[in-house]
Coordinates of C-alpha atoms in Angstrom, one line a residue:
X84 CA 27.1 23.2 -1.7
X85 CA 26.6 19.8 -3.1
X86 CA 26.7 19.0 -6.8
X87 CA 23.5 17.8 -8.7
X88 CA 23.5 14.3 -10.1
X89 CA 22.7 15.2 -14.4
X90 CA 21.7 18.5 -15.7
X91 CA 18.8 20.8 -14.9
X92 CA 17.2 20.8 -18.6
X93 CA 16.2 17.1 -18.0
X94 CA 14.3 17.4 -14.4
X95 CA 10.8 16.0 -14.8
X96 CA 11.3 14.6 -17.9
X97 CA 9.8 11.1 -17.1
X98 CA 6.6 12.8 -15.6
X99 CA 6.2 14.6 -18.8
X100 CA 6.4 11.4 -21.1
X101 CA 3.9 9.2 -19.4
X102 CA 0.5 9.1 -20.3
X103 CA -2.0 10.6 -18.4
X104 CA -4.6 8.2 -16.9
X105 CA -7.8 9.8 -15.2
X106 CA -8.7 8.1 -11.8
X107 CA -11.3 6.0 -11.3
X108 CA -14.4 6.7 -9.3
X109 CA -14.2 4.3 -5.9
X110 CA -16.9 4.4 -3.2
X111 CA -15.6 5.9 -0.1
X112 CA -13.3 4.4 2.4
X113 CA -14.4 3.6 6.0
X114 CA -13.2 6.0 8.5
X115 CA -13.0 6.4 12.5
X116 CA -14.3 4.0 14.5
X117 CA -15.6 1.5 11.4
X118 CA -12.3 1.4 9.8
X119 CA -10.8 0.6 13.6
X120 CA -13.0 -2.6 13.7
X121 CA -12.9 -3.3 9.7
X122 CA -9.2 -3.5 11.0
X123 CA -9.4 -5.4 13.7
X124 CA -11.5 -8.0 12.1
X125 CA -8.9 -8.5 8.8
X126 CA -6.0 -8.8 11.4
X127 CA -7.4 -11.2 14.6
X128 CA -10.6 -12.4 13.9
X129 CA -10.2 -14.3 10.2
X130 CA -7.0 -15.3 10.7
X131 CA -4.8 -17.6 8.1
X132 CA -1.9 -18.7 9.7
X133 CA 1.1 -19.3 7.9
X134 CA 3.6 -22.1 8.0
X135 CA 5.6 -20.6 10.5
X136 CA 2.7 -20.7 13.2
X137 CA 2.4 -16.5 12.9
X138 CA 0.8 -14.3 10.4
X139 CA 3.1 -11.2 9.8
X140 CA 2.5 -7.7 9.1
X141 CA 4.5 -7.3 5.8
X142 CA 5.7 -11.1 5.3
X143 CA 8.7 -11.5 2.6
X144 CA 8.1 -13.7 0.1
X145 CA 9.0 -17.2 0.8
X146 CA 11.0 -19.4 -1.6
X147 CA 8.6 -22.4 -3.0
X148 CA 9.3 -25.1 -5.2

């Protein structure tokens, strides 16, 4: 058996301290074939390029002056 990182007693303890917030009431998100093209549109059709000549997926952020 492994050993457990801290006591017991103090599991949860951060969940327990924060505040609750309720959610927020959102209107409903596209699904099936409408969320295929809202897709397709955001990634091919109104495309920004970036410096490099390619827009990437999850681009790190670059280093400006």
């Amino acid at each position: 058996m492994g050993k457990v990182h801290g006591s017991l007693a103090r599991a949860g303890k951060v969940k327990s301290q924060t505040p609750k917030v309720a959610k927020q009431e959102k209107k409903k998100s596209k699904t099936g074939r409408a969320k295929k093209r809202q897709v397709y549109n955001r990634r091919f059709v109104n495309v920004t390029t970036q410096v490099g000549g390619k827009r990437r997926m999850n681009p790190a952020p670059t280093a400006g002056p």
